[in-house]
Coordinates of C-alpha atoms in Angstrom, one line a residue:
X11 CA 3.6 3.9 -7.7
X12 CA 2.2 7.3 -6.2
X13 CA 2.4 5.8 -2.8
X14 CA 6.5 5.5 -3.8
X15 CA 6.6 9.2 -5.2
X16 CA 4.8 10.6 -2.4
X17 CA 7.1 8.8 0.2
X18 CA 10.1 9.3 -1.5
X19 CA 8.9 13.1 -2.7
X20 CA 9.9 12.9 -6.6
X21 CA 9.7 10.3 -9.5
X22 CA 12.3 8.8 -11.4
X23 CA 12.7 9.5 -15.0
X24 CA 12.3 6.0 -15.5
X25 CA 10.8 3.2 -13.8
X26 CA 11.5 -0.9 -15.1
X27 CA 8.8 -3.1 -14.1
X28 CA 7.8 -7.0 -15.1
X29 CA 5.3 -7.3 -17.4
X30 CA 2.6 -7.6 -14.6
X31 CA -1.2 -7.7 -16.0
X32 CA -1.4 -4.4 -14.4
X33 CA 0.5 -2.8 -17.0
X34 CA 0.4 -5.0 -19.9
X35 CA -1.7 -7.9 -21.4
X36 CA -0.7 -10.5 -23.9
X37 CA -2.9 -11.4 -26.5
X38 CA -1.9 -13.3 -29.4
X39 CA 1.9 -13.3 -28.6
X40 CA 1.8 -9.3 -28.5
X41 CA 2.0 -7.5 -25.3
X42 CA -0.5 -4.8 -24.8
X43 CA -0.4 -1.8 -22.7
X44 CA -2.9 -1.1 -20.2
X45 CA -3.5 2.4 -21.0
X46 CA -4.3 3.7 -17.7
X47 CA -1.4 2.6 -15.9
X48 CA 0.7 4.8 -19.2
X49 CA -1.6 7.8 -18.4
X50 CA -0.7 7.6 -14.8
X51 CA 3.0 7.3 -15.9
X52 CA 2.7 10.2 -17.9
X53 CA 0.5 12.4 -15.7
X54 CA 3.8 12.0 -13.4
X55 CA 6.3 12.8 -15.7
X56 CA 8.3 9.0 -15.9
X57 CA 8.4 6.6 -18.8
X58 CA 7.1 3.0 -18.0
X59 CA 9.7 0.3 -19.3
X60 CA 8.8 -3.1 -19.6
X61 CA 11.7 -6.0 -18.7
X62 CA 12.7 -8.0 -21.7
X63 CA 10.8 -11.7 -21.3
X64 CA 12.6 -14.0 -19.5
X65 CA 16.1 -11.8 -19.4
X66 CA 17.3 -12.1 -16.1
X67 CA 19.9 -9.4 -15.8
X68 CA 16.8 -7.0 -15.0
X69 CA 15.2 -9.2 -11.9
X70 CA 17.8 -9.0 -9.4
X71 CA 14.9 -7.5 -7.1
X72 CA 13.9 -11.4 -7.0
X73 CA 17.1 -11.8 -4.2
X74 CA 16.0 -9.2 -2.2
X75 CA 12.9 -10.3 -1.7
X76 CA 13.4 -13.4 -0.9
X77 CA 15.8 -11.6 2.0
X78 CA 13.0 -10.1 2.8
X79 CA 10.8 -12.6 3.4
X80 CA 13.6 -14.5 5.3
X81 CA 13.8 -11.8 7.6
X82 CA 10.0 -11.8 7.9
X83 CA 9.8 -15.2 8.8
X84 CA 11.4 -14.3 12.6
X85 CA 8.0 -12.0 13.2
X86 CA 6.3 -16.0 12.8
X87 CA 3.4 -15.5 15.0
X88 CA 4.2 -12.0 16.7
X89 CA 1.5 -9.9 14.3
X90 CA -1.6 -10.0 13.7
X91 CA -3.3 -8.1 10.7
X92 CA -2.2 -6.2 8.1
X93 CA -1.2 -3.5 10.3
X94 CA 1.0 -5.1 12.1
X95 CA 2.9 -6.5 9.0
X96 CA 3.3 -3.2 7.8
X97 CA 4.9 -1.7 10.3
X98 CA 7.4 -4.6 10.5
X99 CA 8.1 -4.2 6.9
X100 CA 9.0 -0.7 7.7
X101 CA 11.3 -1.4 10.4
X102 CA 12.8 -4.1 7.9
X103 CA 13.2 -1.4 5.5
X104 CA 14.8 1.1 7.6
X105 CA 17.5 -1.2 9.4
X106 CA 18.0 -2.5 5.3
X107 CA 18.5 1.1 4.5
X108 CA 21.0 1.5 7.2
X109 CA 23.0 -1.4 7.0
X110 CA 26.3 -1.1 4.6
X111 CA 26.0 -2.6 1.4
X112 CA 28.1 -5.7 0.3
X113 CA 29.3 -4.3 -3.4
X114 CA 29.4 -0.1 -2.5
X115 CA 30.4 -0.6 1.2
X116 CA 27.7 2.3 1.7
X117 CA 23.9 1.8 3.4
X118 CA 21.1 2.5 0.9
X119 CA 20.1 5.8 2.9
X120 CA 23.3 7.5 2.1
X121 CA 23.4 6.8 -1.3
X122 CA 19.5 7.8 -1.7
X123 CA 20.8 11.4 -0.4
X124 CA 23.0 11.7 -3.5
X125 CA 20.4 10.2 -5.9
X126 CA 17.1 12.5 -4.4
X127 CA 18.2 14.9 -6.4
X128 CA 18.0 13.3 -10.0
X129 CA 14.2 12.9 -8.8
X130 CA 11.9 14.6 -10.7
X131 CA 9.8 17.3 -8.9
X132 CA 6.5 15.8 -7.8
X133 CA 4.1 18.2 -8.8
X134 CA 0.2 18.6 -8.4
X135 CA -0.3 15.3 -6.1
X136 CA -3.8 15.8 -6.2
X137 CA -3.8 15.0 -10.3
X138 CA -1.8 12.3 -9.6
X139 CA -5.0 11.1 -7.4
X140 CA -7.3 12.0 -9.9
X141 CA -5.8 10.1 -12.8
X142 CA -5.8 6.7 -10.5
X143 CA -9.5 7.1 -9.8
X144 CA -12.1 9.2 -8.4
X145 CA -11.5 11.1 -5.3
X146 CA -13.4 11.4 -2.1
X147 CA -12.3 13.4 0.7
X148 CA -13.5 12.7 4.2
X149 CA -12.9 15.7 6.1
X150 CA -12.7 13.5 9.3
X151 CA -12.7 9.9 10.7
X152 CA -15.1 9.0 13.0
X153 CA -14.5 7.2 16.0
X154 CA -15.8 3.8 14.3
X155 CA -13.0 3.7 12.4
X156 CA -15.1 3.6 9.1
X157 CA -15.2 5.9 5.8
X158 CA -16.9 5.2 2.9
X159 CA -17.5 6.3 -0.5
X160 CA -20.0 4.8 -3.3
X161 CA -22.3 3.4 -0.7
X162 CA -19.1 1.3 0.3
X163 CA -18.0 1.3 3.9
X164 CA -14.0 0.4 4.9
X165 CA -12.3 0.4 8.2
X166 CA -8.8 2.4 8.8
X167 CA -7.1 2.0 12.3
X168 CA -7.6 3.6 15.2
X169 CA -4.6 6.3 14.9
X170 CA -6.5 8.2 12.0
X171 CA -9.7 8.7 14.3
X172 CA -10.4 12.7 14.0
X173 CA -8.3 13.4 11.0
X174 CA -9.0 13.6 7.6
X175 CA -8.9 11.6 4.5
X176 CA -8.9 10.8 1.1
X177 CA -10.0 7.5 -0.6
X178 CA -9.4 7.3 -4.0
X179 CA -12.1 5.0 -6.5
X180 CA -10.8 2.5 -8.4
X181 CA -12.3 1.7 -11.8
X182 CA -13.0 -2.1 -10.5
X183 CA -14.4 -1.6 -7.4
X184 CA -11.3 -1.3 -4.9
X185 CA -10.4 1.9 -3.1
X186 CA -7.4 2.8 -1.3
X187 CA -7.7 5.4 1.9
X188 CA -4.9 7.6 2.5
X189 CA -4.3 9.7 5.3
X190 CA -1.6 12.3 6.3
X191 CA -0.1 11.3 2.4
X192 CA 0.2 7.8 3.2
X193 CA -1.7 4.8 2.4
X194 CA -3.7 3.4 5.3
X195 CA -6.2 0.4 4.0
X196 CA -7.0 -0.8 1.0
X197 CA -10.4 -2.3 0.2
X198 CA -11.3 -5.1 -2.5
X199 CA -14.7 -5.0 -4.3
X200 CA -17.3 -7.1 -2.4
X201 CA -15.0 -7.5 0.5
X202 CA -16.0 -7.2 4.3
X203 CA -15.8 -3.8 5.6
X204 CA -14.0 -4.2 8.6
X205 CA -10.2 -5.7 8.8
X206 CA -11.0 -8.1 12.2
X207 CA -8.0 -6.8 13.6
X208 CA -9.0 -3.2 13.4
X209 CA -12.8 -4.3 14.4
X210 CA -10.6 -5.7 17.6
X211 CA -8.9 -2.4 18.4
X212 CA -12.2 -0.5 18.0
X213 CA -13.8 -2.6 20.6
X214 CA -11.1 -2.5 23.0
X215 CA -12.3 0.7 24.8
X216 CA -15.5 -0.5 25.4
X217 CA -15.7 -1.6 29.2
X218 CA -18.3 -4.3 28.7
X219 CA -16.0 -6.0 26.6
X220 CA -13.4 -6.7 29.0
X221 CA -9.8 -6.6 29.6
X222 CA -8.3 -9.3 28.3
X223 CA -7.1 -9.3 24.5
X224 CA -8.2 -13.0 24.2
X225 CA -12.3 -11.8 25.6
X226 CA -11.8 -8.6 22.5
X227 CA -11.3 -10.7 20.3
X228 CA -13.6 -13.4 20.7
X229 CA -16.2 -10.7 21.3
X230 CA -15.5 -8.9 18.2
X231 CA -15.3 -12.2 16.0
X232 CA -18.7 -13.4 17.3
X233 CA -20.3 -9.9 16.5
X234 CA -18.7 -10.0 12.8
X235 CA -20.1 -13.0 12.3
X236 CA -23.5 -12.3 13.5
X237 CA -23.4 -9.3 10.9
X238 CA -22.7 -11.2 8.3
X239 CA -25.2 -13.9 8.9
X240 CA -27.6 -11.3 9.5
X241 CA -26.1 -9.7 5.6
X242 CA -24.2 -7.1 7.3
X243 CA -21.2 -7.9 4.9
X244 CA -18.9 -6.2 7.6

């Protein structure tokens, strides 16, 4: 959700969502809101709504992602890492935005110019971080690629190398790292360190390594797994 707000630059007065476990757990036959999620909402200035249980007329998201995944399916084998599926996404995204819609014979971009402006102002981003988890701001990335907070290293790629930025604390465990008001990498509690396909990129300037992708990244997956047999965890 702040991701959204920061890329879209406002929040909507409302926002519909499943009942995911994220927002809402059901004990006893009665759903129960996950109050952090509702302070987040409210910090923001939107109302959380909740779709009726199994009413359909509120899921037609389902078809588009199934489009979505149809489309993604012509990548098969062309990415590698989460990076690279990201930025695929994206280009998904923006020829879906572009392309005329079926029912309003408009793309999704020039509709989204009209709507902007219903959007409620952003406001203090930095609460918005705050009230997801605790903050810590990394006034620059070194050239390994890795930040850390809570004794907890995590790999970003290569392009944020010498800029700065922010990884927020999740209650569990996981932190997100932003950069330049976007999010970068996510890390999960426990998990390795370093995304291989990152570790890869960082290695790929090193002349001992070689040239060839193929020798990168067999050199970089046989030094991973030395770490971790070694209890590197990276």
């Amino acid at each position: 959700m702040y991701a959204t707000i920061a890329r879209l630059g406002g929040a909507p007065r409302e926002w519909v969502t499943d009942n995911m476990s994220a927002l809402v757990a059901v004990k006893g036959g009665r759903r129960l809101k996950v109050q952090r999620a509702y302070e987040f909402a409210k910090a923001a200035g939107f109302e959380l709504k909740l779709c009726r249980p199994r009413g359909p007329q509120t899921k037609g998201r389902v078809e588009s992602s199934d489009r979505l995944l149809s489309r993604l399916a012509a990548y098969q084998g062309d990415f590698d890492g989460w990076d690279d599926i990201d930025e695929i996404i994206a280009r998904i995204e923006d020829a879906s935005n572009s392309e005329p819609n079926e029912t309003t014979g408009l793309p999704p971009s020039a509709l989204f110019m009209e709507e902007k402006d219903a959007l409620l102002p952003v406001g203090n981003l930095r609460a918005l971080e705050e009230a997801m988890g605790d903050v810590v701001r990394v006034a620059r990335v070194p050239a390994t690629m890795l930040v850390g907070a809570r004794g907890e290293p995590m790999s970003v790629p290569g392009r944020c190398i010498g800029g700065p930025a922010r990884i927020v604390c999740m209650p569990g465990g996981a932190m997100d790292c932003y950069v330049g008001g976007g999010l970068v990498a996510t890390h999960v509690a426990g998990g390795p360190a370093y995304d291989p396909a990152r570790y890869a990129e960082a290695m790929a300037g090193k002349r001992w390594f070689g040239d060839a992708a193929g020798d990168i990244e067999a050199a970089a997956a046989a030094n991973l797994g030395l770490l971790d047999s070694i209890g590197g965890s990276l």
